[in-house]
JSON list of C-alpha atoms in Angstrom, two decimals:
[
{"chain": "A", "resi": 1, "resn": "GLU", "atom": "CA", "xyz": [0.00, 0.00, 0.00]},
{"chain": "A", "resi": 2, "resn": "ASP", "atom": "CA", "xyz": [1.46, 3.36, -1.01]},
{"chain": "A", "resi": 3, "resn": "ARG", "atom": "CA", "xyz": [1.14, 6.20, 1.46]},
{"chain": "A", "resi": 4, "resn": "LEU", "atom": "CA", "xyz": [2.08, 9.82, 1.32]},
{"chain": "A", "resi": 5, "resn": "PRO", "atom": "CA", "xyz": [5.09, 10.69, 3.51]},
{"chain": "A", "resi": 6, "resn": "PHE", "atom": "CA", "xyz": [2.86, 12.48, 6.02]},
{"chain": "A", "resi": 7, "resn": "ALA", "atom": "CA", "xyz": [-0.04, 10.03, 5.95]},
{"chain": "A", "resi": 8, "resn": "ARG", "atom": "CA", "xyz": [-1.82, 9.46, 9.22]},
{"chain": "A", "resi": 9, "resn": "ALA", "atom": "CA", "xyz": [-2.90, 6.08, 10.50]},
{"chain": "A", "resi": 10, "resn": "THR", "atom": "CA", "xyz": [-6.64, 5.54, 10.12]},
{"chain": "A", "resi": 11, "resn": "ALA", "atom": "CA", "xyz": [-9.14, 3.80, 12.35]},
{"chain": "A", "resi": 12, "resn": "THR", "atom": "CA", "xyz": [-8.99, 0.76, 10.05]},
{"chain": "A", "resi": 13, "resn": "SER", "atom": "CA", "xyz": [-5.22, 0.38, 10.25]},
{"chain": "A", "resi": 14, "resn": "PRO", "atom": "CA", "xyz": [-3.95, -1.78, 13.08]},
{"chain": "A", "resi": 15, "resn": "THR", "atom": "CA", "xyz": [-2.09, -0.15, 15.93]},
{"chain": "A", "resi": 16, "resn": "PRO", "atom": "CA", "xyz": [1.35, -1.42, 16.96]},
{"chain": "A", "resi": 17, "resn": "ALA", "atom": "CA", "xyz": [-0.10, -2.70, 20.23]},
{"chain": "A", "resi": 18, "resn": "ALA", "atom": "CA", "xyz": [-2.84, -4.66, 18.44]},
{"chain": "A", "resi": 19, "resn": "ASP", "atom": "CA", "xyz": [-0.47, -7.09, 16.75]},
{"chain": "A", "resi": 20, "resn": "THR", "atom": "CA", "xyz": [3.14, -7.02, 17.93]},
{"chain": "A", "resi": 21, "resn": "ALA", "atom": "CA", "xyz": [4.11, -9.93, 15.68]},
{"chain": "A", "resi": 22, "resn": "THR", "atom": "CA", "xyz": [3.61, -7.93, 12.47]},
{"chain": "A", "resi": 23, "resn": "ASP", "atom": "CA", "xyz": [5.80, -5.25, 11.00]},
{"chain": "A", "resi": 24, "resn": "THR", "atom": "CA", "xyz": [4.73, -1.96, 12.59]},
{"chain": "A", "resi": 25, "resn": "THR", "atom": "CA", "xyz": [6.44, 0.37, 10.11]},
{"chain": "A", "resi": 26, "resn": "ASP", "atom": "CA", "xyz": [3.09, 0.81, 8.32]},
{"chain": "A", "resi": 27, "resn": "ASN", "atom": "CA", "xyz": [1.63, 2.26, 11.50]},
{"chain": "A", "resi": 28, "resn": "ILE", "atom": "CA", "xyz": [4.09, 5.08, 12.05]},
{"chain": "A", "resi": 29, "resn": "ILE", "atom": "CA", "xyz": [2.36, 8.42, 12.28]},
{"chain": "A", "resi": 30, "resn": "MET", "atom": "CA", "xyz": [4.57, 11.17, 10.97]},
{"chain": "A", "resi": 31, "resn": "ALA", "atom": "CA", "xyz": [4.11, 14.79, 11.88]},
{"chain": "A", "resi": 32, "resn": "PRO", "atom": "CA", "xyz": [2.45, 17.03, 9.32]},
{"chain": "A", "resi": 33, "resn": "PRO", "atom": "CA", "xyz": [4.83, 19.44, 7.55]},
{"chain": "A", "resi": 34, "resn": "ASN", "atom": "CA", "xyz": [3.72, 22.51, 9.55]},
{"chain": "A", "resi": 35, "resn": "SER", "atom": "CA", "xyz": [3.93, 20.96, 13.01]},
{"chain": "A", "resi": 36, "resn": "LYS", "atom": "CA", "xyz": [5.93, 22.52, 15.81]},
{"chain": "A", "resi": 37, "resn": "PRO", "atom": "CA", "xyz": [9.09, 20.60, 16.78]},
{"chain": "A", "resi": 38, "resn": "THR", "atom": "CA", "xyz": [9.58, 19.62, 20.39]},
{"chain": "A", "resi": 39, "resn": "PRO", "atom": "CA", "xyz": [12.49, 21.30, 22.23]},
{"chain": "A", "resi": 40, "resn": "GLN", "atom": "CA", "xyz": [14.43, 18.03, 22.05]},
{"chain": "A", "resi": 41, "resn": "THR", "atom": "CA", "xyz": [13.81, 17.69, 18.30]},
{"chain": "A", "resi": 42, "resn": "TYR", "atom": "CA", "xyz": [14.86, 21.31, 17.83]},
{"chain": "A", "resi": 43, "resn": "ARG", "atom": "CA", "xyz": [18.13, 20.75, 19.70]},
{"chain": "A", "resi": 44, "resn": "ILE", "atom": "CA", "xyz": [18.84, 17.59, 17.69]},
{"chain": "A", "resi": 45, "resn": "LEU", "atom": "CA", "xyz": [18.16, 19.37, 14.38]},
{"chain": "A", "resi": 46, "resn": "VAL", "atom": "CA", "xyz": [20.37, 22.33, 15.29]},
{"chain": "A", "resi": 47, "resn": "ALA", "atom": "CA", "xyz": [23.12, 19.95, 16.45]},
{"chain": "A", "resi": 48, "resn": "CYS", "atom": "CA", "xyz": [22.89, 18.02, 13.15]},
{"chain": "A", "resi": 49, "resn": "LEU", "atom": "CA", "xyz": [23.02, 21.23, 11.12]},
{"chain": "A", "resi": 50, "resn": "SER", "atom": "CA", "xyz": [26.01, 22.42, 13.15]},
{"chain": "A", "resi": 51, "resn": "LEU", "atom": "CA", "xyz": [27.82, 19.12, 12.73]},
{"chain": "A", "resi": 52, "resn": "PHE", "atom": "CA", "xyz": [27.15, 19.14, 9.00]},
{"chain": "A", "resi": 53, "resn": "VAL", "atom": "CA", "xyz": [28.50, 22.70, 8.72]},
{"chain": "A", "resi": 54, "resn": "LEU", "atom": "CA", "xyz": [31.66, 21.80, 10.61]},
{"chain": "A", "resi": 55, "resn": "LEU", "atom": "CA", "xyz": [32.38, 18.56, 8.78]},
{"chain": "A", "resi": 56, "resn": "GLY", "atom": "CA", "xyz": [30.85, 19.32, 5.39]},
{"chain": "A", "resi": 57, "resn": "GLY", "atom": "CA", "xyz": [32.15, 22.87, 5.30]},
{"chain": "A", "resi": 58, "resn": "TYR", "atom": "CA", "xyz": [35.69, 21.76, 6.12]},
{"chain": "A", "resi": 59, "resn": "TYR", "atom": "CA", "xyz": [35.50, 18.92, 3.62]},
{"chain": "A", "resi": 60, "resn": "ALA", "atom": "CA", "xyz": [34.26, 21.20, 0.82]},
{"chain": "A", "resi": 61, "resn": "ALA", "atom": "CA", "xyz": [36.82, 23.88, 1.70]},
{"chain": "A", "resi": 62, "resn": "THR", "atom": "CA", "xyz": [39.75, 21.45, 1.41]},
{"chain": "A", "resi": 63, "resn": "ARG", "atom": "CA", "xyz": [38.87, 19.94, -1.99]},
{"chain": "A", "resi": 64, "resn": "PRO", "atom": "CA", "xyz": [40.49, 18.70, -4.16]},
{"chain": "A", "resi": 65, "resn": "ALA", "atom": "CA", "xyz": [42.08, 16.24, -1.80]},
{"chain": "A", "resi": 66, "resn": "GLY", "atom": "CA", "xyz": [45.62, 17.03, -0.77]},
{"chain": "A", "resi": 67, "resn": "VAL", "atom": "CA", "xyz": [45.67, 20.77, -1.47]},
{"chain": "A", "resi": 68, "resn": "GLY", "atom": "CA", "xyz": [44.45, 21.90, 1.94]},
{"chain": "A", "resi": 69, "resn": "PHE", "atom": "CA", "xyz": [42.79, 25.16, 2.96]},
{"chain": "A", "resi": 70, "resn": "ARG", "atom": "CA", "xyz": [43.56, 27.97, 0.49]},
{"chain": "A", "resi": 71, "resn": "LEU", "atom": "CA", "xyz": [42.64, 31.62, 0.93]},
{"chain": "A", "resi": 72, "resn": "PRO", "atom": "CA", "xyz": [40.44, 33.10, -0.39]},
{"chain": "A", "resi": 73, "resn": "PHE", "atom": "CA", "xyz": [39.13, 30.13, -2.43]},
{"chain": "A", "resi": 74, "resn": "SER", "atom": "CA", "xyz": [38.37, 27.83, 0.52]},
{"chain": "A", "resi": 75, "resn": "LEU", "atom": "CA", "xyz": [36.26, 30.50, 2.19]},
{"chain": "A", "resi": 76, "resn": "HIS", "atom": "CA", "xyz": [33.74, 30.21, -0.65]},
{"chain": "A", "resi": 77, "resn": "PRO", "atom": "CA", "xyz": [32.43, 26.68, 0.09]},
{"chain": "A", "resi": 78, "resn": "LEU", "atom": "CA", "xyz": [32.90, 27.11, 3.83]},
{"chain": "A", "resi": 79, "resn": "LEU", "atom": "CA", "xyz": [30.87, 30.33, 4.01]},
{"chain": "A", "resi": 80, "resn": "MET", "atom": "CA", "xyz": [28.22, 29.03, 1.61]},
{"chain": "A", "resi": 81, "resn": "VAL", "atom": "CA", "xyz": [27.66, 25.91, 3.72]},
{"chain": "A", "resi": 82, "resn": "LEU", "atom": "CA", "xyz": [27.62, 28.01, 6.90]},
{"chain": "A", "resi": 83, "resn": "GLY", "atom": "CA", "xyz": [25.19, 30.55, 5.41]},
{"chain": "A", "resi": 84, "resn": "TYR", "atom": "CA", "xyz": [22.79, 28.30, 3.55]},
{"chain": "A", "resi": 85, "resn": "VAL", "atom": "CA", "xyz": [22.76, 25.20, 5.75]},
{"chain": "A", "resi": 86, "resn": "GLY", "atom": "CA", "xyz": [23.92, 26.35, 9.17]},
{"chain": "A", "resi": 87, "resn": "LEU", "atom": "CA", "xyz": [22.29, 29.73, 9.59]},
{"chain": "A", "resi": 88, "resn": "MET", "atom": "CA", "xyz": [19.35, 29.59, 7.18]},
{"chain": "A", "resi": 89, "resn": "GLY", "atom": "CA", "xyz": [18.56, 25.98, 8.13]},
{"chain": "A", "resi": 90, "resn": "THR", "atom": "CA", "xyz": [18.55, 26.89, 11.80]},
{"chain": "A", "resi": 91, "resn": "ALA", "atom": "CA", "xyz": [16.41, 29.96, 11.00]},
{"chain": "A", "resi": 92, "resn": "HIS", "atom": "CA", "xyz": [13.82, 27.73, 9.32]},
{"chain": "A", "resi": 93, "resn": "VAL", "atom": "CA", "xyz": [13.64, 25.31, 12.23]},
{"chain": "A", "resi": 94, "resn": "THR", "atom": "CA", "xyz": [13.56, 28.19, 14.75]},
{"chain": "A", "resi": 95, "resn": "LYS", "atom": "CA", "xyz": [10.56, 29.78, 13.02]},
{"chain": "A", "resi": 96, "resn": "LYS", "atom": "CA", "xyz": [8.68, 26.49, 13.31]},
{"chain": "A", "resi": 97, "resn": "LEU", "atom": "CA", "xyz": [8.86, 26.83, 17.11]},
{"chain": "A", "resi": 98, "resn": "GLY", "atom": "CA", "xyz": [6.49, 29.80, 16.83]},
{"chain": "A", "resi": 99, "resn": "GLY", "atom": "CA", "xyz": [6.18, 32.86, 19.00]},
{"chain": "A", "resi": 100, "resn": "TYR", "atom": "CA", "xyz": [7.45, 36.43, 18.93]},
{"chain": "A", "resi": 101, "resn": "SER", "atom": "CA", "xyz": [11.05, 35.88, 20.06]},
{"chain": "A", "resi": 102, "resn": "ASN", "atom": "CA", "xyz": [11.53, 32.87, 17.78]},
{"chain": "A", "resi": 103, "resn": "THR", "atom": "CA", "xyz": [10.15, 34.86, 14.85]},
{"chain": "A", "resi": 104, "resn": "LYS", "atom": "CA", "xyz": [12.67, 37.62, 15.49]},
{"chain": "A", "resi": 105, "resn": "LEU", "atom": "CA", "xyz": [15.49, 35.08, 15.94]},
{"chain": "A", "resi": 106, "resn": "HIS", "atom": "CA", "xyz": [14.41, 33.50, 12.64]},
{"chain": "A", "resi": 107, "resn": "GLY", "atom": "CA", "xyz": [14.87, 36.86, 10.92]},
{"chain": "A", "resi": 108, "resn": "TYR", "atom": "CA", "xyz": [18.27, 37.48, 12.51]},
{"chain": "A", "resi": 109, "resn": "LEU", "atom": "CA", "xyz": [19.57, 34.00, 11.65]},
{"chain": "A", "resi": 110, "resn": "ALA", "atom": "CA", "xyz": [18.25, 34.09, 8.09]},
{"chain": "A", "resi": 111, "resn": "SER", "atom": "CA", "xyz": [19.72, 37.56, 7.55]},
{"chain": "A", "resi": 112, "resn": "ALA", "atom": "CA", "xyz": [23.06, 36.44, 8.96]},
{"chain": "A", "resi": 113, "resn": "GLY", "atom": "CA", "xyz": [22.91, 33.42, 6.63]},
{"chain": "A", "resi": 114, "resn": "LEU", "atom": "CA", "xyz": [22.26, 35.67, 3.65]},
{"chain": "A", "resi": 115, "resn": "ALA", "atom": "CA", "xyz": [25.12, 38.00, 4.63]},
{"chain": "A", "resi": 116, "resn": "THR", "atom": "CA", "xyz": [27.45, 35.02, 5.16]},
{"chain": "A", "resi": 117, "resn": "SER", "atom": "CA", "xyz": [26.53, 33.67, 1.73]},
{"chain": "A", "resi": 118, "resn": "PHE", "atom": "CA", "xyz": [27.32, 37.04, 0.16]},
{"chain": "A", "resi": 119, "resn": "CYS", "atom": "CA", "xyz": [30.70, 36.87, 1.93]},
{"chain": "A", "resi": 120, "resn": "GLY", "atom": "CA", "xyz": [31.18, 33.47, 0.25]},
{"chain": "A", "resi": 121, "resn": "LEU", "atom": "CA", "xyz": [30.40, 35.12, -3.09]},
{"chain": "A", "resi": 122, "resn": "TYR", "atom": "CA", "xyz": [32.92, 37.85, -2.33]},
{"chain": "A", "resi": 123, "resn": "ALA", "atom": "CA", "xyz": [35.58, 35.24, -1.49]},
{"chain": "A", "resi": 124, "resn": "ILE", "atom": "CA", "xyz": [35.24, 33.46, -4.82]},
{"chain": "A", "resi": 125, "resn": "TRP", "atom": "CA", "xyz": [35.03, 36.78, -6.68]},
{"chain": "A", "resi": 126, "resn": "ARG", "atom": "CA", "xyz": [38.33, 37.88, -5.10]},
{"chain": "A", "resi": 127, "resn": "ASN", "atom": "CA", "xyz": [39.87, 34.51, -5.91]},
{"chain": "A", "resi": 128, "resn": "LYS", "atom": "CA", "xyz": [38.93, 34.90, -9.58]},
{"chain": "A", "resi": 129, "resn": "ASP", "atom": "CA", "xyz": [40.34, 38.46, -9.57]},
{"chain": "A", "resi": 130, "resn": "ASN", "atom": "CA", "xyz": [43.59, 37.23, -8.00]},
{"chain": "A", "resi": 131, "resn": "MET", "atom": "CA", "xyz": [43.94, 34.57, -10.68]},
{"chain": "A", "resi": 132, "resn": "GLY", "atom": "CA", "xyz": [43.01, 36.90, -13.54]},
{"chain": "A", "resi": 133, "resn": "LYS", "atom": "CA", "xyz": [40.00, 34.79, -14.54]},
{"chain": "A", "resi": 134, "resn": "GLU", "atom": "CA", "xyz": [36.64, 35.99, -15.85]},
{"chain": "A", "resi": 135, "resn": "HIS", "atom": "CA", "xyz": [33.56, 35.94, -13.66]},
{"chain": "A", "resi": 136, "resn": "LEU", "atom": "CA", "xyz": [30.23, 34.20, -14.23]},
{"chain": "A", "resi": 137, "resn": "THR", "atom": "CA", "xyz": [31.43, 31.72, -16.83]},
{"chain": "A", "resi": 138, "resn": "SER", "atom": "CA", "xyz": [29.76, 28.53, -15.56]},
{"chain": "A", "resi": 139, "resn": "TYR", "atom": "CA", "xyz": [26.29, 27.23, -14.78]},
{"chain": "A", "resi": 140, "resn": "HIS", "atom": "CA", "xyz": [27.47, 26.89, -11.17]},
{"chain": "A", "resi": 141, "resn": "SER", "atom": "CA", "xyz": [28.22, 30.61, -10.95]},
{"chain": "A", "resi": 142, "resn": "TRP", "atom": "CA", "xyz": [24.95, 31.65, -12.58]},
{"chain": "A", "resi": 143, "resn": "GLY", "atom": "CA", "xyz": [22.99, 29.26, -10.37]},
{"chain": "A", "resi": 144, "resn": "GLY", "atom": "CA", "xyz": [24.70, 30.71, -7.31]},
{"chain": "A", "resi": 145, "resn": "ILE", "atom": "CA", "xyz": [23.86, 34.27, -8.33]},
{"chain": "A", "resi": 146, "resn": "ALA", "atom": "CA", "xyz": [20.25, 33.29, -9.03]},
{"chain": "A", "resi": 147, "resn": "SER", "atom": "CA", "xyz": [20.06, 31.59, -5.64]},
{"chain": "A", "resi": 148, "resn": "LEU", "atom": "CA", "xyz": [21.38, 34.62, -3.78]},
{"chain": "A", "resi": 149, "resn": "VAL", "atom": "CA", "xyz": [19.12, 37.03, -5.64]},
{"chain": "A", "resi": 150, "resn": "GLY", "atom": "CA", "xyz": [16.22, 34.67, -5.01]},
{"chain": "A", "resi": 151, "resn": "LEU", "atom": "CA", "xyz": [16.94, 34.83, -1.29]},
{"chain": "A", "resi": 152, "resn": "VAL", "atom": "CA", "xyz": [17.12, 38.63, -1.16]},
{"chain": "A", "resi": 153, "resn": "LEU", "atom": "CA", "xyz": [13.46, 38.93, -2.18]},
{"chain": "A", "resi": 154, "resn": "PRO", "atom": "CA", "xyz": [12.00, 36.82, 0.68]},
{"chain": "A", "resi": 155, "resn": "ALA", "atom": "CA", "xyz": [14.37, 38.58, 3.10]},
{"chain": "A", "resi": 156, "resn": "LEU", "atom": "CA", "xyz": [13.09, 41.98, 2.03]},
{"chain": "A", "resi": 157, "resn": "ALA", "atom": "CA", "xyz": [9.48, 40.79, 2.09]},
{"chain": "A", "resi": 158, "resn": "GLY", "atom": "CA", "xyz": [10.00, 39.40, 5.59]},
{"chain": "A", "resi": 159, "resn": "LEU", "atom": "CA", "xyz": [11.56, 42.63, 6.80]},
{"chain": "A", "resi": 160, "resn": "ILE", "atom": "CA", "xyz": [9.10, 45.04, 5.18]},
{"chain": "A", "resi": 161, "resn": "PHE", "atom": "CA", "xyz": [5.84, 43.13, 5.41]},
{"chain": "A", "resi": 162, "resn": "LEU", "atom": "CA", "xyz": [6.16, 40.45, 8.09]},
{"chain": "A", "resi": 163, "resn": "HIS", "atom": "CA", "xyz": [8.47, 41.81, 10.82]},
{"chain": "A", "resi": 164, "resn": "PRO", "atom": "CA", "xyz": [6.61, 41.25, 14.12]},
{"chain": "A", "resi": 165, "resn": "ASP", "atom": "CA", "xyz": [7.32, 44.80, 15.35]},
{"chain": "A", "resi": 166, "resn": "PHE", "atom": "CA", "xyz": [6.89, 47.02, 12.31]},
{"chain": "A", "resi": 167, "resn": "GLY", "atom": "CA", "xyz": [5.81, 44.84, 9.39]},
{"chain": "A", "resi": 168, "resn": "ILE", "atom": "CA", "xyz": [3.28, 46.77, 7.33]},
{"chain": "A", "resi": 169, "resn": "ASP", "atom": "CA", "xyz": [1.12, 43.67, 6.70]},
{"chain": "A", "resi": 170, "resn": "LYS", "atom": "CA", "xyz": [2.32, 41.10, 9.22]},
{"chain": "A", "resi": 171, "resn": "THR", "atom": "CA", "xyz": [-0.98, 39.23, 9.45]},
{"chain": "A", "resi": 172, "resn": "ASN", "atom": "CA", "xyz": [-1.47, 38.76, 5.69]},
{"chain": "A", "resi": 173, "resn": "GLY", "atom": "CA", "xyz": [-1.63, 35.03, 4.96]},
{"chain": "A", "resi": 174, "resn": "ASP", "atom": "CA", "xyz": [-0.72, 35.47, 1.30]},
{"chain": "A", "resi": 175, "resn": "TYR", "atom": "CA", "xyz": [2.57, 37.23, 2.18]},
{"chain": "A", "resi": 176, "resn": "ARG", "atom": "CA", "xyz": [3.33, 34.58, 4.75]},
{"chain": "A", "resi": 177, "resn": "LEU", "atom": "CA", "xyz": [2.77, 31.79, 2.22]},
{"chain": "A", "resi": 178, "resn": "ALA", "atom": "CA", "xyz": [4.90, 33.54, -0.42]},
{"chain": "A", "resi": 179, "resn": "HIS", "atom": "CA", "xyz": [7.66, 34.14, 2.14]},
{"chain": "A", "resi": 180, "resn": "LYS", "atom": "CA", "xyz": [7.78, 30.42, 2.96]},
{"chain": "A", "resi": 181, "resn": "TRP", "atom": "CA", "xyz": [8.25, 29.48, -0.67]}
]
């Protein structure tokens, strides 16, 4: 039987306690996508994001193997991983906790992630300048620029329209939905 990832168990599906001899993986009830994480889940997610940034960021910054950490080139992958995964990922999970202070922290973390990612762009730009190479010559570079520009728009919308203190339309559901996507 195929189920959606967030399918709920129904009254007709057996519960794990009803038949312990059968495989109970069909009876797992997953949280809906907009549910609030528990404090323990939040801590685990932030720890996983932090660990990924430390290990993945270092790994990406020291590629290809054997060349080590090189300035300014290595700052590019390190800062991008820190900005996109570490800070913006934590901002997303923090917003899911709900509440005024978490909403403000979400904005601060996401903004710091955006700024950190722009620092990663600056690092690779300087590296290209130092090597006398042209800019924006690959799909990777154009995709990166598109990604950063695409993140500026939700950041501005969040600041102008949705800020909990001075957002001009902070209760508008359409803006909130657009900001999420």
